Each structure stands twice: as C-alpha cells, then as structure tokens.
C-alpha cells in the first residue's frame, strides 16, 4: 500500500468550480455588456461563507477577518498587541526604580566611564561617620570659596538623605578636573585627595573641621638608624614623619601580621652599605628600622599588590590569597610601651578586580557603623552582605568565652566593656584572633579605632560632634537643597505613574475596541448595505496603538470606484462596523456596495476572453512549432524565425497575453541593412515555420509592439541573405584563414620556443636576447584556441620592445639575462615568464625579424664565456667583471670539459647598465616596502628542527596578490596563521599579533625569516625587508612564564596615552591655592 501524499494537505485548495463560474460570467458580460447584481456577487466573492478560526487571513474571501489580531493570551513583537511591560518601556526609564526605600540603605555613585576608583574611596570616606560629620560642620560661606569642599558636602548630603538609589558624581569629578575616561590608582587618589582636603580645611574657622584630616587619618613614624658599635641613634632618628596609610609588602607573605612584621623589621647595614657614625667618626655596621610613634583613629593599610618585573620591564599584579583579622591589636606595635591596648576593627575593604595593573574594576566592602552590617559598593549598585565583609560565614575555628557571650556583631561599646572589665590578657588575645578573612583582590584595608587612651580627647571631641550631627541630621542649607531635590524626584515619579496608568488604560480600551469592531465586522451574505474597506488600513488599525484616518484611496480605479482587480485587497464590512470606524477615525472615501466599477468590469471581461483565446490558439499551434524545430515543416508557404526565439517561446508557461518578447521573432535575423543575415553570422540560426504559425506570431507581435514596428521584418523561405553582410563574412573568414596559417608557420619555425623547452647552449656561439615577458605573450597568442582566440591579443611590436630595453642615457641594457645552469656538461638557461632576458638562436631571431617586421641589426646579441680563473667570481648574470683575452681564447671543447668547475658568463652587446638597473631596483624596493594591509604567513614551529618545507618557503618570496585566510591552520609540526600587516607595522606589533594567535608571550618568541632571526621590537617590517606574501616562522623559547595578553595591551595603551602622569593637570596635583578656584 503506497503512502498517502501529505505535502499539500495544509494548503488552501483553489476552487476550480468557482474559477470556471467566474470565467463564464466574464464571457457573458463581454458578449452582452450588461452587469447584474448576481454577477457582482459572484465576481467580488460576496457570497463566500464567513469563516471562523482560520490560521491566517484569507485574501480570497472578503468576508474573512481572521488573523488580524493574535489569539487569546497571544502577543506580537510590536504594536498594540505587544506585551504590556514592553509597551510601558516606550515611556522611557521608570524613575521609581531609582528610588531607595529608606535612607538606611546606602546609595551608590554613577560611574562616568572609568571613575570606579574615585567612587570606592568616596564611599569609604562617607561611611566614616566622624569624617562625614566634619564635612557637614564646615561653615557655608567657607564652602562657597572652595568648590571641591562644596561639591563634596553636597555629594555627602545626597548620599545621606536623597531618595535616589544612586547619586550622580559628575559635578564632583568635573570640579576636580579628573579625566573620567582614564583609570587611575585608588591609593594614589586617596593620598592626594586627603592632602587637598587638609590644605583646604586648614583655612576653616570650625575647630573640628580645621584638623579633621589630621585627627582621623594622620599617624607618625620615625626611621631609626642605630650604630652597632656605640649603640647611639643618628640625629635623623629623632625626627618624626607624618603618614596617612602604611604601605605593606604582601609578596611571599600570607597575612597582615607577617606584613607588619616585615614593615617593622630591622635592616642590617654592612659591607658597602655601612653607616657613617658621627660619634665613632667612621663607617660602621648599623641597623635601620621603622618605628610607629602614634597611630590615627582610621588606620589605612595599602597592600602592595603591584610588583615590577625587571625581565619584562612590566608590572604584574599579585593574586595570591592574603588574610587579615576583623580585630587588630596595634598596641604592641608602637615604639612607646605605655601606649598599649589600641584595638582596631575592620571597617572597609577596597577590592581591585582583574589581572591587569592599569585596568580592572574597583569595588568597596564597607561596614555601616550604626547597624553593623556590611555593604558592597559597586558604583551604582549597592548590595547587602550581612554581618561578614564577604557575605558568608567566616571560617572561625576557635570560640572563646567572650565570643559566646556576645552573639552578633560586636560594637565599640562591647570591646570597651571587655577592656574596662580587665579581661585576662590570654582570653583577650584569643578573642582578637578569633576571626580572619582572606582575599586575592584586597587592595586596601581600613581599620577604625575602638578603644584608645592617648588620643581619648580627640576621639571624644569628634564623637560629641557626631552625636550632635546625628540628632540634627543635615545642616539647614543642605537639608533644604536635598528636600527640593527629593520633591523633584517625587514629582517625576508621580508624573511617570500618571503617564503609565493613562497608557495602560488607553491600550486596554483600544484592544477592547478592536475586538468589538471585528466581532461586528462580518456582514450578512444577502445584505446589500455593506461597505468596502482596505485590508492594508484594517491591518494597521488593528495593530497600531495610534491608528491613522481611514484610507480607501488605494482601492479606487481611475473612475473613482472599485475595480474587480482589488478584490483581494479589501474586506466587506457591515454597516454597524463601518459607522463605528468612520465616526471615530474619519477619512475615506466611503465605498459602498453600489460603488463597483462597471466599466472596469467590462474591460476585465474583454481581457479575460482575449486571454482564453490566446491560450487556446497557442496550445493548438504548439505542435507545429515543435515540428518546425525538429525540421519538419509542412508543404506550402513558410517563413524564417529565429531558432533561439522559438525555443524561448515554447518554454514560456502560463502566458495569457502577448508580451514584449513576442515582438521579435525575426529581430536576431535582421542585419543592419534591413535584410536577412547570412546563417553563418553569430546568432543568426533560423528555422522555417508554416504560414498559419507565422500569422499567429505576426498578430501577437503587432499587438505587443503596436507603437513601433520598425524592428519587425518578414522573411519568407525564398528571401536571399544580405549581399553586403555575406561579402564581409567572407573577408573575415579569409583573414582568419591567413592568420591561422601564419600562426601555424610560426609554430613550425619555432617549435622549441613555442613549447617552452630548454635547449643546449654552447660557449663561444652567438645568440640573441628577447624579453621573457614578450615570449610568454607570443606563446599565448600562437597557442590560443576556441573562445580564447579573440581574447588573446597580439604581442607588442618586437622592434619597439627591443628599443625599450636600451637606456637613453648610457645606451646600455636595462635588463639582465636569466642565469645559466650547467648540469653534466650541458649548459641551459633558467626559465621565467615575467622577468629577465632569454637566449634564442640566430635562426630564431632572423625568423622573428621576418615575421614581426623587425630589423636584424637592432637585435641584442650575446655570447657565453667560460672564465677559467676562479678569482673572477661574478655576481648574478651581468658582465661588470673584467674579461681577459686568455679567457676568451679557450676552445669550445676545452670549455665543456670542466664547465661545472668554472664560472659561466653571458657577454651581451651592448653591455648591461648597472647604474640604471640599480636605480630601478631601488625604486622597486621602495615601492614594495610601502605596502598597506597585506598578508604574511607565520608558522609556529614546535620542536628543535625546522621543517625543510617551511625553511624553503620562508627563504623565498611569495606572491602578494594571492588570496589568503586569517584562519589558523594546524599542521604536523605546529600551526600557521595569515596576518594583515603594513610596511610601517613594528616588530612589537607583529609579536603582539602572534601572541594573540598562538598564545606565545612576546618575550618567548624567536622570529625568523629563512635562517635569519628578526629582532628589534621598534623596527618596522620594511626595515627588516619583510614583504607581502613572505613566510615567517617562530618558536617558543618558554623562558618566561605565560601571562594574559590583556595585561600587555593595557600597559601599552596606558603608556601610549601618557597615563604615567597620573593626576597631573587636575586639582589634586595643582600648586595653586584651592580657594582661588571659584564656581563659574
């Protein structure tokens, strides 16, 4: 049983009965000229049933309204039926999403491009309650004179009380004149920014604010050098220096305690580094160390994660894990033993994400002093981490009694109670060591002092001011400004919500309207009070949020009514649905059931009848045309038509009317003189057709080209070809025969030259030289066959070519002969089709002169000379070395006895012009070196031995025009890749491309061209004579460790943009007094 065909089961089958009925109706209208209502209903498909639930809208039925809207719960990508959230997106960003629910949740800062380093530091400073209090305490008049302080206070005020979830940092960044597109070091920014604040605040009249930076961040150290002989300290040891952070080494160290030990360790000064002691009066051994004299309330540790690599002259980031405690006892680190019990709590961690030194991203993990919770500040995004700085339970292994007694985050009051209650030293030490954290990206650590005895007055002074600020919130001038901003934010949110509600209500109303109108759209089949409407407009109306006015103009004919040709472009709408649409949208024109165009209907009927007649006649004459093509033409009058035209006429399918191709059955047969072309002419193949078929062709041609019949000609079977064209064809054929005979004679005269065969040369014999490029064109001209005969042009005039080889200045040769090769006593010449001069025999030259009308005496003669003296070693094939008479006197037999051991020379008459040749080669070399965006091939060779094929390819030049691919290919010995380079590309840039392609760091690359190693990163490819199409090979020395190419690219970009200048040009490095910068 055969499987049923289901290919077309879902296709809508066209009703043949309906088509036949329409054809009958049109024929009746054509015969009678009368149009009835039944005719209109049938031809305009009025009586087609109203469909329900079609998969798509049917063009064949004007009563089908399916598919104009999606099914229930369905959506579309655009328009009225798009998902509601996507429609709401068109209103713009929702400002309500940028609001924070409470000021207890910290706000973020916008990243203006590469300002994450500044955002992280600003968040650390703001979250320090004492510092924030000092900034808010500065008098308003003083802030107006210092733009940086003014913008900082405004920024802190917005972070404090703004309803926005993130604050725009642009005014502050602009005031500092920072380049928001350049990544900077956060530690350098903090150091310079604190120095700027210290200079600015020193002019304030508020006592707490005047010394805020010193009271909070400044500590003191001294560098002590002690003589090992007398035990005395140097005079400089008593001097104390201020510090705002301690820079700690972490390379090879595991935790903060080890880094502090390394920072405070003793350094031995001996040997060449001996210290000159004033007391001893000589150079002696000594020790040097750093001693902490006093510590600030906020103790900052900068972890030196960036180290300099001397081998690569680059910086590298240390990504090893480094641990640090939550609580830190610095009392034992001070030089003064009386200052003990300095307990610091971890308050902020600055993190640098990424492996590159001059790029990456900064985020900050900061503890809220009020709630005790940690927050992650990532520019605009702020996330709650909980009670632990990394959002996870720490790996605490020891649980002391003190920890068990205080569950949850321990505040300063708790520590104070522990210390005040005289907790035993061992228990307190265990408490301090209870919790450690580890990070591979921590770049800066901030600790806040929780108990201090020596600086108790400063702490109380700042805390008292802090309590006052907390109770009063913001200063009045900042409070009013923030309230105004919050009111504008609230107004924007309210306005957006109104627009959103209005849009949602409007969309809902529009959708209901579309559904209602479409439900009432179908008109009763027997109801004549219906209206026609454009399907295109109906689709736009059903799918647009804001539909246009009704536009039925595309449906109208020239008479202003509805032609039958527009049946598939319109729908039959009920009176109720039309009135609903017209009353709301207007437009028009109104097209009712009475607006069908009878005139267009009669024209359509006439065309349909003519089309049926044309199809019937063509079908009846088709067998005659096929018989004519096969050469069977019945007796009687016959006519010529183009064979190609008749083939195309038979191939045409579904042709209802004559077209423009029917107008030229004899056009290809008509010559320029208006007569019949000879059959030998190109495209003039013809066939004879009977008179009945010709009359049909003639009538259809006239109907399709009634405006121009000049190109149509009739050629009966007894028509004679054009005499002029026949004579011209005979002349062309005669010329071709002569040319063919001439080529045959040349091939016979120069059999070896035509076949490009080498022939034996003999020393002492006379030869002539011709350019190899001319010989190649001559061979192609003689051997061209078939279609290539017309496309292959004659070679240039031989005499002109010979004259062009002589320089006008010195009357010498501008080209060199190709090199000679001697194997087994036989001398031959190398072959080439582009460059150099080729030796030919005297007979060949004589025949060439006869065949190409050249003068024999203008030829360039040559002679092969064998040099017996090995000292006369010549370079190339030129004759710039002297030739002695004794060299020329050897007989041919003597020369052939030891040819391979002697030097062969082609002596030319005239001699080669070395000066002009050298000048031309120099210009050619410069042209070759001045290339752009060309391809070279690079092989990565794995193993000690370089394959012979690569070495040979690298030593020889390739064709630059050959198309190449940049895709890397694998071979048995390694990989290869094609790179696009220019003559100005540096070796450094080429090595970076190779690094990217093969993953071999540039320091490990051993790059070669042939057997020559390519070095010098600053040199260009032109400097190293690397041309387009050259093959290079590279090996991996594996001396230096692999690293990410992004590090090198970032460092190179950083250097090229003079980023080493840091903050030069900004207010952070300006020596101008800050109060001189006023708001503009």
PDB file of N, CA, C and O in Angstrom, residues 1011-1039:
ATOM      1  N   UNK A1011      66.687  31.716   7.469  1.00  0.00           N
ATOM      2  CA  UNK A1011      67.601  31.371   8.570  1.00  0.00           C
ATOM      3  C   UNK A1011      67.997  32.583   9.398  1.00  0.00           C
ATOM      4  O   UNK A1011      68.784  32.459  10.340  1.00  0.00           O
ATOM      5  N   UNK A1012      67.445  33.767   9.070  1.00  0.00           N
ATOM      6  CA  UNK A1012      67.818  34.993   9.770  1.00  0.00           C
ATOM      7  C   UNK A1012      66.813  35.289  10.869  1.00  0.00           C
ATOM      8  O   UNK A1012      65.595  35.305  10.631  1.00  0.00           O
ATOM      9  N   UNK A1013      67.309  35.528  12.095  1.00  0.00           N
ATOM     10  CA  UNK A1013      66.427  35.874  13.208  1.00  0.00           C
ATOM     11  C   UNK A1013      66.082  37.361  13.135  1.00  0.00           C
ATOM     12  O   UNK A1013      66.936  38.203  12.851  1.00  0.00           O
ATOM     13  N   UNK A1014      64.827  37.677  13.408  1.00  0.00           N
ATOM     14  CA  UNK A1014      64.335  39.052  13.353  1.00  0.00           C
ATOM     15  C   UNK A1014      64.259  39.580  14.781  1.00  0.00           C
ATOM     16  O   UNK A1014      63.543  39.040  15.624  1.00  0.00           O
ATOM     17  N   UNK A1015      64.993  40.643  15.065  1.00  0.00           N
ATOM     18  CA  UNK A1015      64.993  41.224  16.407  1.00  0.00           C
ATOM     19  C   UNK A1015      64.763  42.728  16.287  1.00  0.00           C
ATOM     20  O   UNK A1015      64.649  43.282  15.198  1.00  0.00           O
ATOM     21  N   UNK A1016      64.697  43.387  17.439  1.00  0.00           N
ATOM     22  CA  UNK A1016      64.472  44.828  17.462  1.00  0.00           C
ATOM     23  C   UNK A1016      62.993  45.155  17.405  1.00  0.00           C
ATOM     24  O   UNK A1016      62.419  45.286  16.317  1.00  0.00           O
ATOM     25  N   UNK A1017      62.357  45.287  18.566  1.00  0.00           N
ATOM     26  CA  UNK A1017      60.909  45.496  18.613  1.00  0.00           C
ATOM     27  C   UNK A1017      60.492  46.818  17.980  1.00  0.00           C
ATOM     28  O   UNK A1017      59.377  46.949  17.473  1.00  0.00           O
ATOM     29  N   UNK A1018      61.360  47.813  18.002  1.00  0.00           N
ATOM     30  CA  UNK A1018      60.982  49.120  17.471  1.00  0.00           C
ATOM     31  C   UNK A1018      61.111  49.207  15.956  1.00  0.00           C
ATOM     32  O   UNK A1018      60.584  50.129  15.339  1.00  0.00           O
ATOM     33  N   UNK A1019      61.808  48.272  15.335  1.00  0.00           N
ATOM     34  CA  UNK A1019      61.987  48.284  13.883  1.00  0.00           C
ATOM     35  C   UNK A1019      60.669  47.936  13.199  1.00  0.00           C
ATOM     36  O   UNK A1019      59.806  47.270  13.759  1.00  0.00           O
ATOM     37  N   UNK A1020      60.523  48.388  11.946  1.00  0.00           N
ATOM     38  CA  UNK A1020      59.322  48.096  11.177  1.00  0.00           C
ATOM     39  C   UNK A1020      59.578  46.915  10.253  1.00  0.00           C
ATOM     40  O   UNK A1020      60.732  46.490  10.046  1.00  0.00           O
ATOM     41  N   UNK A1021      58.502  46.377   9.677  1.00  0.00           N
ATOM     42  CA  UNK A1021      58.657  45.269   8.734  1.00  0.00           C
ATOM     43  C   UNK A1021      59.436  45.712   7.504  1.00  0.00           C
ATOM     44  O   UNK A1021      60.194  44.920   6.929  1.00  0.00           O
ATOM     45  N   UNK A1022      59.257  46.958   7.082  1.00  0.00           N
ATOM     46  CA  UNK A1022      60.028  47.467   5.954  1.00  0.00           C
ATOM     47  C   UNK A1022      61.511  47.502   6.280  1.00  0.00           C
ATOM     48  O   UNK A1022      62.351  47.221   5.419  1.00  0.00           O
ATOM     49  N   UNK A1023      61.849  47.867   7.525  1.00  0.00           N
ATOM     50  CA  UNK A1023      63.257  47.887   7.925  1.00  0.00           C
ATOM     51  C   UNK A1023      63.886  46.499   7.821  1.00  0.00           C
ATOM     52  O   UNK A1023      65.080  46.368   7.540  1.00  0.00           O
ATOM     53  N   UNK A1024      63.098  45.464   8.071  1.00  0.00           N
ATOM     54  CA  UNK A1024      63.599  44.090   8.060  1.00  0.00           C
ATOM     55  C   UNK A1024      63.372  43.394   6.721  1.00  0.00           C
ATOM     56  O   UNK A1024      63.534  42.165   6.632  1.00  0.00           O
ATOM     57  N   UNK A1025      63.000  44.174   5.680  1.00  0.00           N
ATOM     58  CA  UNK A1025      62.781  43.627   4.337  1.00  0.00           C
ATOM     59  C   UNK A1025      61.772  42.488   4.337  1.00  0.00           C
ATOM     60  O   UNK A1025      61.973  41.431   3.717  1.00  0.00           O
ATOM     61  N   UNK A1026      60.688  42.683   5.042  1.00  0.00           N
ATOM     62  CA  UNK A1026      59.582  41.720   5.053  1.00  0.00           C
ATOM     63  C   UNK A1026      58.516  42.243   4.102  1.00  0.00           C
ATOM     64  O   UNK A1026      57.977  43.333   4.316  1.00  0.00           O
ATOM     65  N   UNK A1027      58.210  41.481   3.065  1.00  0.00           N
ATOM     66  CA  UNK A1027      57.318  41.911   2.005  1.00  0.00           C
ATOM     67  C   UNK A1027      55.993  41.162   2.086  1.00  0.00           C
ATOM     68  O   UNK A1027      55.889  40.129   2.761  1.00  0.00           O
ATOM     69  N   UNK A1028      54.970  41.660   1.369  1.00  0.00           N
ATOM     70  CA  UNK A1028      53.694  40.929   1.314  1.00  0.00           C
ATOM     71  C   UNK A1028      53.894  39.526   0.747  1.00  0.00           C
ATOM     72  O   UNK A1028      54.630  39.324  -0.211  1.00  0.00           O
ATOM     73  N   UNK A1029      53.227  38.558   1.355  1.00  0.00           N
ATOM     74  CA  UNK A1029      53.343  37.183   0.912  1.00  0.00           C
ATOM     75  C   UNK A1029      54.507  36.427   1.519  1.00  0.00           C
ATOM     76  O   UNK A1029      54.646  35.217   1.270  1.00  0.00           O
ATOM     77  N   UNK A1030      55.376  37.085   2.318  1.00  0.00           N
ATOM     78  CA  UNK A1030      56.511  36.396   2.929  1.00  0.00           C
ATOM     79  C   UNK A1030      56.025  35.382   3.964  1.00  0.00           C
ATOM     80  O   UNK A1030      54.962  35.527   4.565  1.00  0.00           O
ATOM     81  N   UNK A1031      56.840  34.357   4.161  1.00  0.00           N
ATOM     82  CA  UNK A1031      56.564  33.313   5.149  1.00  0.00           C
ATOM     83  C   UNK A1031      57.586  33.432   6.273  1.00  0.00           C
ATOM     84  O   UNK A1031      58.793  33.382   6.026  1.00  0.00           O
ATOM     85  N   UNK A1032      57.104  33.631   7.487  1.00  0.00           N
ATOM     86  CA  UNK A1032      57.958  33.703   8.669  1.00  0.00           C
ATOM     87  C   UNK A1032      57.678  32.494   9.547  1.00  0.00           C
ATOM     88  O   UNK A1032      56.619  31.865   9.449  1.00  0.00           O
ATOM     89  N   UNK A1033      58.619  32.172  10.414  1.00  0.00           N
ATOM     90  CA  UNK A1033      58.382  31.095  11.376  1.00  0.00           C
ATOM     91  C   UNK A1033      58.891  31.522  12.742  1.00  0.00           C
ATOM     92  O   UNK A1033      59.814  32.326  12.869  1.00  0.00           O
ATOM     93  N   UNK A1034      58.230  31.034  13.776  1.00  0.00           N
ATOM     94  CA  UNK A1034      58.501  31.446  15.150  1.00  0.00           C
ATOM     95  C   UNK A1034      58.536  30.215  16.043  1.00  0.00           C
ATOM     96  O   UNK A1034      57.815  29.232  15.817  1.00  0.00           O
ATOM     97  N   UNK A1035      59.396  30.260  17.042  1.00  0.00           N
ATOM     98  CA  UNK A1035      59.478  29.198  18.044  1.00  0.00           C
ATOM     99  C   UNK A1035      59.235  29.795  19.423  1.00  0.00           C
ATOM    100  O   UNK A1035      59.361  31.001  19.625  1.00  0.00           O
ATOM    101  N   UNK A1036      58.885  28.941  20.345  1.00  0.00           N
ATOM    102  CA  UNK A1036      58.613  29.347  21.731  1.00  0.00           C
ATOM    103  C   UNK A1036      59.775  28.912  22.600  1.00  0.00           C
ATOM    104  O   UNK A1036      60.023  27.712  22.784  1.00  0.00           O
ATOM    105  N   UNK A1037      60.515  29.911  23.146  1.00  0.00           N
ATOM    106  CA  UNK A1037      61.663  29.582  23.993  1.00  0.00           C
ATOM    107  C   UNK A1037      61.260  29.104  25.375  1.00  0.00           C
ATOM    108  O   UNK A1037      62.048  28.466  26.070  1.00  0.00           O
ATOM    109  N   UNK A1038      60.035  29.434  25.807  1.00  0.00           N
ATOM    110  CA  UNK A1038      59.490  29.012  27.109  1.00  0.00           C
ATOM    111  C   UNK A1038      60.368  29.455  28.277  1.00  0.00           C
ATOM    112  O   UNK A1038      60.414  28.793  29.313  1.00  0.00           O
ATOM    113  N   UNK A1039      61.055  30.577  28.112  1.00  0.00           N
ATOM    114  CA  UNK A1039      61.904  31.083  29.207  1.00  0.00           C
ATOM    115  C   UNK A1039      61.064  31.812  30.237  1.00  0.00           C
ATOM    116  O   UNK A1039      61.197  31.590  31.443  1.00  0.00           O
TER     117      UNK A1039
END
